[in-house]
Short mmCIF file of N, CA and C in Angstrom, two decimals:
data_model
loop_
_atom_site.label_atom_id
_atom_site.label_comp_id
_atom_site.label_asym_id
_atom_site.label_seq_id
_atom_site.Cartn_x
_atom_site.Cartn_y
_atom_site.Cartn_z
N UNK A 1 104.43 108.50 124.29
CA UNK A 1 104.08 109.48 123.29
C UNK A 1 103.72 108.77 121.99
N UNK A 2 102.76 108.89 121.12
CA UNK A 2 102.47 108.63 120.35
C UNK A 2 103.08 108.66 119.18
N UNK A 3 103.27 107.91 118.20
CA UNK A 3 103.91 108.11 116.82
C UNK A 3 103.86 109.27 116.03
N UNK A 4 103.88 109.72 115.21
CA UNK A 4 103.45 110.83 114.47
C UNK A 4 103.17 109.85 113.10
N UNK A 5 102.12 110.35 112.52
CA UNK A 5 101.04 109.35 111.53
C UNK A 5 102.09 110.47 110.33
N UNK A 6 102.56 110.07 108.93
CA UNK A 6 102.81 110.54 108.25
C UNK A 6 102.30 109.90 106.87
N UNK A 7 102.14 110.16 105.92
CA UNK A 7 101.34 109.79 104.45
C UNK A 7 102.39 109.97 103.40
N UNK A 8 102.69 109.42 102.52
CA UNK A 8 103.38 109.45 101.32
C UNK A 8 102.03 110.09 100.39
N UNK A 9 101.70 111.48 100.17
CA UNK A 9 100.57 112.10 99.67
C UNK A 9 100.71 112.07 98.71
N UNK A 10 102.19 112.12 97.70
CA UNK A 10 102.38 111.77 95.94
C UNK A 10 101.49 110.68 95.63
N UNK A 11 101.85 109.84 96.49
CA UNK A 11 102.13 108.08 96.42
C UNK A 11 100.73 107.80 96.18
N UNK A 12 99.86 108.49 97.03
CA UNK A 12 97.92 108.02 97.35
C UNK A 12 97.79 108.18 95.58
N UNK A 13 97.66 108.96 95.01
CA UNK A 13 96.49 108.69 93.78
C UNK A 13 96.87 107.99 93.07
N UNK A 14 98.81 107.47 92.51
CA UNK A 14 99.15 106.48 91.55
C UNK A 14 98.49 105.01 92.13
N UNK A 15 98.52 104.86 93.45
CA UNK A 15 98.26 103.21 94.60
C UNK A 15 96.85 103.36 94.09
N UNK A 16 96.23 104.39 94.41
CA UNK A 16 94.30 104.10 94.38
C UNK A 16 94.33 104.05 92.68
N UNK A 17 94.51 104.11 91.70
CA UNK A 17 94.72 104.09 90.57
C UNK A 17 95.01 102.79 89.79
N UNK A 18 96.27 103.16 90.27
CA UNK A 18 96.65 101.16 90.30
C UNK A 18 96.00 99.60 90.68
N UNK A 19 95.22 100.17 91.73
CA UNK A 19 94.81 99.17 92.48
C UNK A 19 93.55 98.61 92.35
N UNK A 20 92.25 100.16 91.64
CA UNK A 20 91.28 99.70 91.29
C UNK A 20 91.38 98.91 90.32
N UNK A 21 92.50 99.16 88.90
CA UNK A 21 92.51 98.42 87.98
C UNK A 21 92.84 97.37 88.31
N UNK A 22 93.90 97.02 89.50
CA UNK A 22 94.04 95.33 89.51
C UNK A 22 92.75 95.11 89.81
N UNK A 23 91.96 95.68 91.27
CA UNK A 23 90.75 94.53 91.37
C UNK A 23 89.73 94.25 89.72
N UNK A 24 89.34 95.34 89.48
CA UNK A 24 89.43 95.31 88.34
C UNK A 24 89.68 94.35 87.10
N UNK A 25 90.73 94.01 87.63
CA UNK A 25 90.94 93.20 86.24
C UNK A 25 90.55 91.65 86.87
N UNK A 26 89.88 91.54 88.13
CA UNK A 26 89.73 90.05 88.59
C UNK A 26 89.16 89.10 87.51
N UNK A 27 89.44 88.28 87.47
CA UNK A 27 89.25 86.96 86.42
C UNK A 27 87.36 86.67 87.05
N UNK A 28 86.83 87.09 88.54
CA UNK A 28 85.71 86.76 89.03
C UNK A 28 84.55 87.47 88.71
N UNK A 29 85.11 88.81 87.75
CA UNK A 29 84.19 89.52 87.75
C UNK A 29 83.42 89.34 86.56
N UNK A 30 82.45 89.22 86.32
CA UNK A 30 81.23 89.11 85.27
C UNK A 30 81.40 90.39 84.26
N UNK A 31 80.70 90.13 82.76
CA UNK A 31 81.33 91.05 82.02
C UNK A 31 80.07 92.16 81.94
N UNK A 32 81.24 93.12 82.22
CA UNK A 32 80.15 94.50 82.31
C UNK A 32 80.17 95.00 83.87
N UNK A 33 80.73 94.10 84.93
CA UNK A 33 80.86 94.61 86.37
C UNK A 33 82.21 95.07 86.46
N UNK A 34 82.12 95.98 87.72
CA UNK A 34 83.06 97.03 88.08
C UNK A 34 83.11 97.62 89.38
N UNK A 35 84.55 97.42 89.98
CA UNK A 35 84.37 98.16 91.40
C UNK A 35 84.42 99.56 90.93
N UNK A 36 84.03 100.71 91.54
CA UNK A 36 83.97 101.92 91.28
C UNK A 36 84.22 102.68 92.65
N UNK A 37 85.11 103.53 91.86
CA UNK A 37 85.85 104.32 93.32
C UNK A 37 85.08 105.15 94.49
N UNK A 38 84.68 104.57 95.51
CA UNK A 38 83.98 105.06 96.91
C UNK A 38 82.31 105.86 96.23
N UNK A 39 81.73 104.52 95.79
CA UNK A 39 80.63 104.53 94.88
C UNK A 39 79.89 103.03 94.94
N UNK A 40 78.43 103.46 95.81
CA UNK A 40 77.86 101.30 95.52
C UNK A 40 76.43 102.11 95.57
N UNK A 41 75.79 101.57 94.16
CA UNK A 41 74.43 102.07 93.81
C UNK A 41 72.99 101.57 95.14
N UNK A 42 72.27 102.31 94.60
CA UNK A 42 71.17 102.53 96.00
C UNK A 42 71.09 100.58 96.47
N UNK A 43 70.84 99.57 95.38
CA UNK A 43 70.30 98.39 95.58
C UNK A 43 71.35 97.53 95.30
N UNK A 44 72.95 97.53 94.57
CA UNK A 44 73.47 96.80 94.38
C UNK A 44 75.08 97.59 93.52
N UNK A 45 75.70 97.17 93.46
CA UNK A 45 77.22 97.47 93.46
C UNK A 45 78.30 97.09 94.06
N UNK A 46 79.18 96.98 93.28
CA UNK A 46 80.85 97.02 94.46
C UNK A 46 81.50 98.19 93.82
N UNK A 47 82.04 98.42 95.12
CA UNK A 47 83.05 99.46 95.70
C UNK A 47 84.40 99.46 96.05
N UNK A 48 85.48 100.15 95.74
CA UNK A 48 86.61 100.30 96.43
C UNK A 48 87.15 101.74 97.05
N UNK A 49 86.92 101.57 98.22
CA UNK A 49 87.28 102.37 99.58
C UNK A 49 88.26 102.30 100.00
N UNK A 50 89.33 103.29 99.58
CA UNK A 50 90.51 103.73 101.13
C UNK A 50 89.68 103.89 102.11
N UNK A 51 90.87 103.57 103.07
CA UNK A 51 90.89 104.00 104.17
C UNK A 51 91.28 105.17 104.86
N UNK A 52 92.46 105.03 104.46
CA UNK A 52 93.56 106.15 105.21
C UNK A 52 93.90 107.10 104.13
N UNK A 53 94.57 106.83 102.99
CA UNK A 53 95.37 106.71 102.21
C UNK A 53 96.86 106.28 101.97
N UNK A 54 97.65 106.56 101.77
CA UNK A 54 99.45 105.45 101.79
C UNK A 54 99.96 106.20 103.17
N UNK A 55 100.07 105.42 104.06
CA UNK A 55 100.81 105.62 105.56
C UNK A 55 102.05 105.31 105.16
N UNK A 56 102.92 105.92 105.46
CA UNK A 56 104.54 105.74 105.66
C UNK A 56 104.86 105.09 107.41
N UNK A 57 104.59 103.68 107.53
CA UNK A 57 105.04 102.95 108.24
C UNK A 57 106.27 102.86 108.74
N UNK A 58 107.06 102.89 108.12
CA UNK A 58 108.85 103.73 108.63
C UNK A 58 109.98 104.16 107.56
N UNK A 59 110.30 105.02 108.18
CA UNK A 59 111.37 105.65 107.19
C UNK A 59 112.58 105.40 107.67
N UNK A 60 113.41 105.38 106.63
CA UNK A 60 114.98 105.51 106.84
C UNK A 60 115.84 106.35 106.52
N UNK A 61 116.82 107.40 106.79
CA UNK A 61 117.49 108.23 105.88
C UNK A 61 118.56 108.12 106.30
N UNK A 62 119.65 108.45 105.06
CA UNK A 62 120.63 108.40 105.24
C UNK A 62 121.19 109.67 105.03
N UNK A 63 122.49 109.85 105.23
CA UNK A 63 123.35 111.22 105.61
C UNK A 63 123.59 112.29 104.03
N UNK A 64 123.25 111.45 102.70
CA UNK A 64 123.36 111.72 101.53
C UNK A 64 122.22 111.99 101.02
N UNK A 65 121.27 112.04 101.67
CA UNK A 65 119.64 111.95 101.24
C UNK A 65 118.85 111.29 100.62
N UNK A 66 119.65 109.97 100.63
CA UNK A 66 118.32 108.66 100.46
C UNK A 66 117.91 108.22 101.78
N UNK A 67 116.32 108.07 101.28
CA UNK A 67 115.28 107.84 101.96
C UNK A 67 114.32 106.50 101.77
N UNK A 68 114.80 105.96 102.46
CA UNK A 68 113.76 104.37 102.28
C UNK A 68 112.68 104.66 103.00
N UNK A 69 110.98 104.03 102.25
CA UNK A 69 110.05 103.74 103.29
C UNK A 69 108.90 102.97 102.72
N UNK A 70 108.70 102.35 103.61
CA UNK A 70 107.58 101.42 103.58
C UNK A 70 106.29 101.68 104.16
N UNK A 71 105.53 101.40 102.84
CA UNK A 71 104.46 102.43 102.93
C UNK A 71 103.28 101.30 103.14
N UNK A 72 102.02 101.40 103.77
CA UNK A 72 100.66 100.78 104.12
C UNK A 72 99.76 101.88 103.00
N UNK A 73 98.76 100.75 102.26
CA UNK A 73 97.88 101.91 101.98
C UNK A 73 96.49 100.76 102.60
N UNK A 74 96.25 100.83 103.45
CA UNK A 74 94.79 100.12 103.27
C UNK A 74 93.36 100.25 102.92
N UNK A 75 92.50 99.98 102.32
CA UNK A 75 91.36 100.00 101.14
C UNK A 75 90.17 98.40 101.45
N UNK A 76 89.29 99.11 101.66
CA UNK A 76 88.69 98.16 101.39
C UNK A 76 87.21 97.81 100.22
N UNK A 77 87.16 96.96 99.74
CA UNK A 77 85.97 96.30 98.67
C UNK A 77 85.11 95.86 99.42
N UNK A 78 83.52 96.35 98.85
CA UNK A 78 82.68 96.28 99.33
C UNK A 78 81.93 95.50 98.23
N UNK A 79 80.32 94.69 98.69
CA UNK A 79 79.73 94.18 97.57
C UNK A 79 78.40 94.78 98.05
N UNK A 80 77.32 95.47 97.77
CA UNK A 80 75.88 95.40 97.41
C UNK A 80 75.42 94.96 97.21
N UNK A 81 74.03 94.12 97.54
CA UNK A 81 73.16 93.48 96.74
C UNK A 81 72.12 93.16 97.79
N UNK A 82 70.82 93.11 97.26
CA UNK A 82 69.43 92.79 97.64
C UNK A 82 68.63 91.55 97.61
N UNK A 83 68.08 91.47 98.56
CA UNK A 83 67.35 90.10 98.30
C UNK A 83 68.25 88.94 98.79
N UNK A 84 69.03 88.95 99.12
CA UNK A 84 70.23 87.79 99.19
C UNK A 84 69.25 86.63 99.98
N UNK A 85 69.60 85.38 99.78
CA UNK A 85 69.15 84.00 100.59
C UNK A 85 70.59 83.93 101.25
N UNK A 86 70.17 82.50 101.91
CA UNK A 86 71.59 82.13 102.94
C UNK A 86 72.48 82.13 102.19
N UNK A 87 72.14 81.03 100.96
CA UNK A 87 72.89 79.97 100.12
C UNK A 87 73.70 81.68 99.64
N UNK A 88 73.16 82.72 99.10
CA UNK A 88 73.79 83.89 97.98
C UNK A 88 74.21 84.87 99.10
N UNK A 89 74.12 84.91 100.72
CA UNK A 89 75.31 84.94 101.26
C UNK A 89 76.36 84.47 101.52
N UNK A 90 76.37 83.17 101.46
CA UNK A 90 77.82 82.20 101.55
C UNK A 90 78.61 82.74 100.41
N UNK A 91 77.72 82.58 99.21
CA UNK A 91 77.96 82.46 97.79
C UNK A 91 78.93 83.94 97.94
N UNK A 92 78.36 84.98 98.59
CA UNK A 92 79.10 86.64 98.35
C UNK A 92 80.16 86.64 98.97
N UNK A 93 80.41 86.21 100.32
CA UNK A 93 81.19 86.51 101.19
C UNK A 93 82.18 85.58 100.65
N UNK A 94 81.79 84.00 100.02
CA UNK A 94 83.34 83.61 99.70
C UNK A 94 84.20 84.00 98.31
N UNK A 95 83.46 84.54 97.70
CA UNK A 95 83.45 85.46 96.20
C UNK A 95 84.40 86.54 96.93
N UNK A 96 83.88 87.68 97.52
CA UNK A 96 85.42 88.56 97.85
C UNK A 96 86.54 87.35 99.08
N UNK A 97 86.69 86.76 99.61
CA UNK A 97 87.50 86.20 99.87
C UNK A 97 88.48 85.39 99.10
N UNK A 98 87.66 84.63 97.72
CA UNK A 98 88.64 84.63 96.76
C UNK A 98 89.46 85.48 96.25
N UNK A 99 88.43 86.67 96.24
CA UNK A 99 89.32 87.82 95.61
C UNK A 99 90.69 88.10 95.97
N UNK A 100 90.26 88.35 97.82
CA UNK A 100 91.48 88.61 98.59
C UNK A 100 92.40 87.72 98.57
N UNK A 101 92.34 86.16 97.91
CA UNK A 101 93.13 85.22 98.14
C UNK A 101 94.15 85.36 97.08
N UNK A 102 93.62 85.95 96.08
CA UNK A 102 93.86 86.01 94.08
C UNK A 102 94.84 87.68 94.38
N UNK A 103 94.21 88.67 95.13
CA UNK A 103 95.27 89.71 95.12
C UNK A 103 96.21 89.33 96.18
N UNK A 104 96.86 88.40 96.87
CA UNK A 104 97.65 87.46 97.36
C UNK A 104 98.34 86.51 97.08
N UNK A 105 98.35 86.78 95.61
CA UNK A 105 98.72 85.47 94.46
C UNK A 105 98.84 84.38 95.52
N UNK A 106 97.65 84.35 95.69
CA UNK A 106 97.41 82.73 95.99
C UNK A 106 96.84 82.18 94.74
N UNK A 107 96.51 81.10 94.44
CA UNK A 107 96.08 80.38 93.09
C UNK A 107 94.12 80.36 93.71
N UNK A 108 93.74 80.47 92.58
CA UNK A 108 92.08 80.77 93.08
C UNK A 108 91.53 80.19 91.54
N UNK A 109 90.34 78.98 92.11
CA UNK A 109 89.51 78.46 90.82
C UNK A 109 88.00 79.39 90.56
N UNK A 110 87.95 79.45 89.70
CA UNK A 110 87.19 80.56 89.07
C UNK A 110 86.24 79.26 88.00
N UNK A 111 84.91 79.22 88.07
CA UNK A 111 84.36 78.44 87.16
C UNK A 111 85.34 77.36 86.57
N UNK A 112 85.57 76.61 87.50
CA UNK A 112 87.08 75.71 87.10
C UNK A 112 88.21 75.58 86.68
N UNK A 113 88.19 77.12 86.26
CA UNK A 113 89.50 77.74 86.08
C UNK A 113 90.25 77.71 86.84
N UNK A 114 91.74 77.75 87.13
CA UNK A 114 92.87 78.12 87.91
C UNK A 114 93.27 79.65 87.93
N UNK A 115 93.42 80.51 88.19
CA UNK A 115 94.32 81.72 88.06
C UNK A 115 94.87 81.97 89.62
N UNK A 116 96.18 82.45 88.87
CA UNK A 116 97.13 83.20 89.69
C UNK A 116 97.50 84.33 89.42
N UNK A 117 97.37 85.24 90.47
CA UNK A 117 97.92 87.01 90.05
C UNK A 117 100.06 86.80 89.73
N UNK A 118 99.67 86.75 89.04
CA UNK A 118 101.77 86.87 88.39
C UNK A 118 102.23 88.02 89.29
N UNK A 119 102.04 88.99 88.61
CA UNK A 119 102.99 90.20 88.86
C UNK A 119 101.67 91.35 89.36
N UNK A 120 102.25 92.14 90.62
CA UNK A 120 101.53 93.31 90.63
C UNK A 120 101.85 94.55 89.82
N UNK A 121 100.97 95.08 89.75
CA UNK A 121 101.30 96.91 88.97
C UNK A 121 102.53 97.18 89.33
N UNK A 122 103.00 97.68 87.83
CA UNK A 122 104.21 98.84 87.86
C UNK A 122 104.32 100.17 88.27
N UNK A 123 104.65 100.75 89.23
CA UNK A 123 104.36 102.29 89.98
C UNK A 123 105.66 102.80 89.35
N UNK A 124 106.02 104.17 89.42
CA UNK A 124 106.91 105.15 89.47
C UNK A 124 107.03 105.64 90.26
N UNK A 125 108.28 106.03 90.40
CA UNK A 125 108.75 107.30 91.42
C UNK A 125 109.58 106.44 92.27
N UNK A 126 109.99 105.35 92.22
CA UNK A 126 111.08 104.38 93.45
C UNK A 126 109.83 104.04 93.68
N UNK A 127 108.43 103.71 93.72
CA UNK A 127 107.74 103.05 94.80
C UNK A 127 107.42 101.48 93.76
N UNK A 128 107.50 100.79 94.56
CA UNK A 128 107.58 99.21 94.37
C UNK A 128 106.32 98.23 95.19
N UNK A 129 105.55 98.02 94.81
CA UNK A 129 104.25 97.17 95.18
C UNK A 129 104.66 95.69 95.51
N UNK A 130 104.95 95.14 97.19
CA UNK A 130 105.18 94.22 97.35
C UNK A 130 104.26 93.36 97.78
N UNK A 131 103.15 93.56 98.54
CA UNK A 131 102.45 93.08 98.90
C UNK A 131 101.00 93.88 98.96
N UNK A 132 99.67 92.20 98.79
CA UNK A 132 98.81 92.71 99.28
C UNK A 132 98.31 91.59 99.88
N UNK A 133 97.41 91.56 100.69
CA UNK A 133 97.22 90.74 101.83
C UNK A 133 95.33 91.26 102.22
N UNK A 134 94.29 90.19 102.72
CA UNK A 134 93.15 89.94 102.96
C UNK A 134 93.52 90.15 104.34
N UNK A 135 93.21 91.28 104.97
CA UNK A 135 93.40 91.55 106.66
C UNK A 135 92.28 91.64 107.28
N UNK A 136 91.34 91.65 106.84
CA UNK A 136 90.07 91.37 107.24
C UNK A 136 88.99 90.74 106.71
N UNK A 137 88.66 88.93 106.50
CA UNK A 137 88.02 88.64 105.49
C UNK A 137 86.40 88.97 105.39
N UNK A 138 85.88 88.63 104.21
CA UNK A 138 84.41 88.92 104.20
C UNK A 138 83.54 89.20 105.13
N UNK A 139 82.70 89.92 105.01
CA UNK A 139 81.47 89.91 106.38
C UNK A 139 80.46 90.88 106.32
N UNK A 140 79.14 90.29 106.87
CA UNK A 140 78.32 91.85 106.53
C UNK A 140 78.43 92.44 107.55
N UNK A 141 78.46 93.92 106.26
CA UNK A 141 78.92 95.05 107.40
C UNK A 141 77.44 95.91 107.51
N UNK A 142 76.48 96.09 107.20
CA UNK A 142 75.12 96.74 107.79
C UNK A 142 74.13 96.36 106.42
N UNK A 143 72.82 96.53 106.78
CA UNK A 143 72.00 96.19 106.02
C UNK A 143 70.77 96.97 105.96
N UNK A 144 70.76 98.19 104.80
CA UNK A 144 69.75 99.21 104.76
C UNK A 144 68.65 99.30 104.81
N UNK A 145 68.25 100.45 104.95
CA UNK A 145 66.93 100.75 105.31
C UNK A 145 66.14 99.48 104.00
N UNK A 146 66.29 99.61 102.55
CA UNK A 146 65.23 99.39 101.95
C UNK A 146 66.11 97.74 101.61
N UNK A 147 67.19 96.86 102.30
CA UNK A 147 67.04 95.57 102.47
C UNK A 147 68.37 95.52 101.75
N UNK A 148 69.01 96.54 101.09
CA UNK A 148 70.26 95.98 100.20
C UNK A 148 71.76 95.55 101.91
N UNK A 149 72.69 94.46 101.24
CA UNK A 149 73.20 94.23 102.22
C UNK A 149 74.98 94.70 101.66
N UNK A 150 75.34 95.21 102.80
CA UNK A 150 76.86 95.52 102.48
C UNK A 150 77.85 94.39 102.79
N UNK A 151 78.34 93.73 102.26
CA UNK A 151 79.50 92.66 102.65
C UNK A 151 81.15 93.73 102.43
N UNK A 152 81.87 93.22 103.26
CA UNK A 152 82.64 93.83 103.30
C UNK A 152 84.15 93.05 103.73
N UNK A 153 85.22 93.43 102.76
CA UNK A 153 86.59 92.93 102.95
C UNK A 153 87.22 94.31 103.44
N UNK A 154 88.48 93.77 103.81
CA UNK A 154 89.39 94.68 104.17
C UNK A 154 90.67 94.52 103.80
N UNK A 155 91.68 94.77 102.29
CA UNK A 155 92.71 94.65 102.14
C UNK A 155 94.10 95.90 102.38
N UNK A 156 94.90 95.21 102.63
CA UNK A 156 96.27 96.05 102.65
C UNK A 156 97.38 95.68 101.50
N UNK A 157 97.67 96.61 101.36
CA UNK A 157 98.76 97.07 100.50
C UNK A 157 100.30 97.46 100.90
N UNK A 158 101.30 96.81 100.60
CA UNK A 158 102.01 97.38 101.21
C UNK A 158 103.36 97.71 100.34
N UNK A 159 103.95 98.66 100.57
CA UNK A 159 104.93 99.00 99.13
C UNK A 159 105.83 99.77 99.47
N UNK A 160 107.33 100.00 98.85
CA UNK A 160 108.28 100.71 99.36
C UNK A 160 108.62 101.89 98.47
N UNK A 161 109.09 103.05 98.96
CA UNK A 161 109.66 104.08 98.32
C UNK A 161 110.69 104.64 98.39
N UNK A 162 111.45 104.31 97.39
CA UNK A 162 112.82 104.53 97.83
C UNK A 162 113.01 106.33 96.61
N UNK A 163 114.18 106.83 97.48
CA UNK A 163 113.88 108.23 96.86
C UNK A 163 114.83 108.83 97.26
N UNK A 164 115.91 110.37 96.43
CA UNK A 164 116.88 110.80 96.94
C UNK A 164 116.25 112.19 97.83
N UNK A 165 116.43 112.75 98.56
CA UNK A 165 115.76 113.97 99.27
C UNK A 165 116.90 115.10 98.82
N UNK A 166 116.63 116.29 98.73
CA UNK A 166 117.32 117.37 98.63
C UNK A 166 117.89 117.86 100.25
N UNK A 167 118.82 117.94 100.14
CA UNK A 167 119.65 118.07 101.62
C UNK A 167 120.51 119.88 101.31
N UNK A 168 119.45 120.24 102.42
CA UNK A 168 119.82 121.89 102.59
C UNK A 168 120.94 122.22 103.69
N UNK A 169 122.41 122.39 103.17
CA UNK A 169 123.33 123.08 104.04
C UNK A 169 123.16 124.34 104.92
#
């Protein structure tokens, strides 16, 4: 029998919120660029796409009505652009793979720079942002009618919510 798929539905708009601003705030991005939420212009843009929205991966409860759970939200960033050569496909695809490496606080050189992501976003409500992780790296994903090409990552998110439940006698 199959699982039953459940969503932390509070949880989705603070995570998609949160999350554009981290990519957002990447040290890679040029000034004046912007991922924009499930939005990539006719010839060129990046994007950030849920997937699902926050899956509740498993829960725990206890007899007093706390409730632990660990939540998946997965999302993925997309890049746009036209005209590309080989060399400015390599160039794209390892550009969001840094990304994914940098929201992984892995350490990532940027125009010879060093940066490391420190700390992720602060959420409310018991939910706690522990991880994010590159689960699917770069790659083109289709290439339109009038030549623009979609590259495409796939990151996860993963975060806990801890919370008291109201317990009906």
């Amino acid at each position: 029998m199959a699982k039953e798929v459940k969503f932390d539905a509070e949880g989705t708009q603070e995570l998609t919120d949160a999350l554009l601003a981290l990519v957002n705030s990447y040290p890679g991005l040029k000034e004046g660029e912007a991922f924009l939420f499930s939005t990539l212009g006719e010839d060129r843009g990046r994007g950030f796409f849920p997937s699902t929205g926050a899956v509740i991966d498993d829960e725990i409860k206890d007899i007093v009505g706390h409730v632990h759970q660990v939540c998946v939200y997965p999302f993925a960033l997309v890049t746009r652009a036209k005209g590309l050569t080989e060399a400015r496909r390599v160039t794209t695809k390892e550009w969001l793979d840094k990304l994914g490496r940098w929201l992984n606080r892995q350490p990532v050189t940027i125009n010879g720079a060093d940066y490391t992501l420190d700390t992720y976003p602060t959420l409310t409500g018991g939910r706690v942002l522990r991880e994010l992780k590159l689960t699917v790296p770069a790659h083109l994903d289709g290439i339109g009618e009038n030549g623009a090409e979609d590259w495409v990552c796939q990151v996860e998110a993963r975060y806990i919510n801890d919370f008291k439940r109201r317990i009906h006698l």
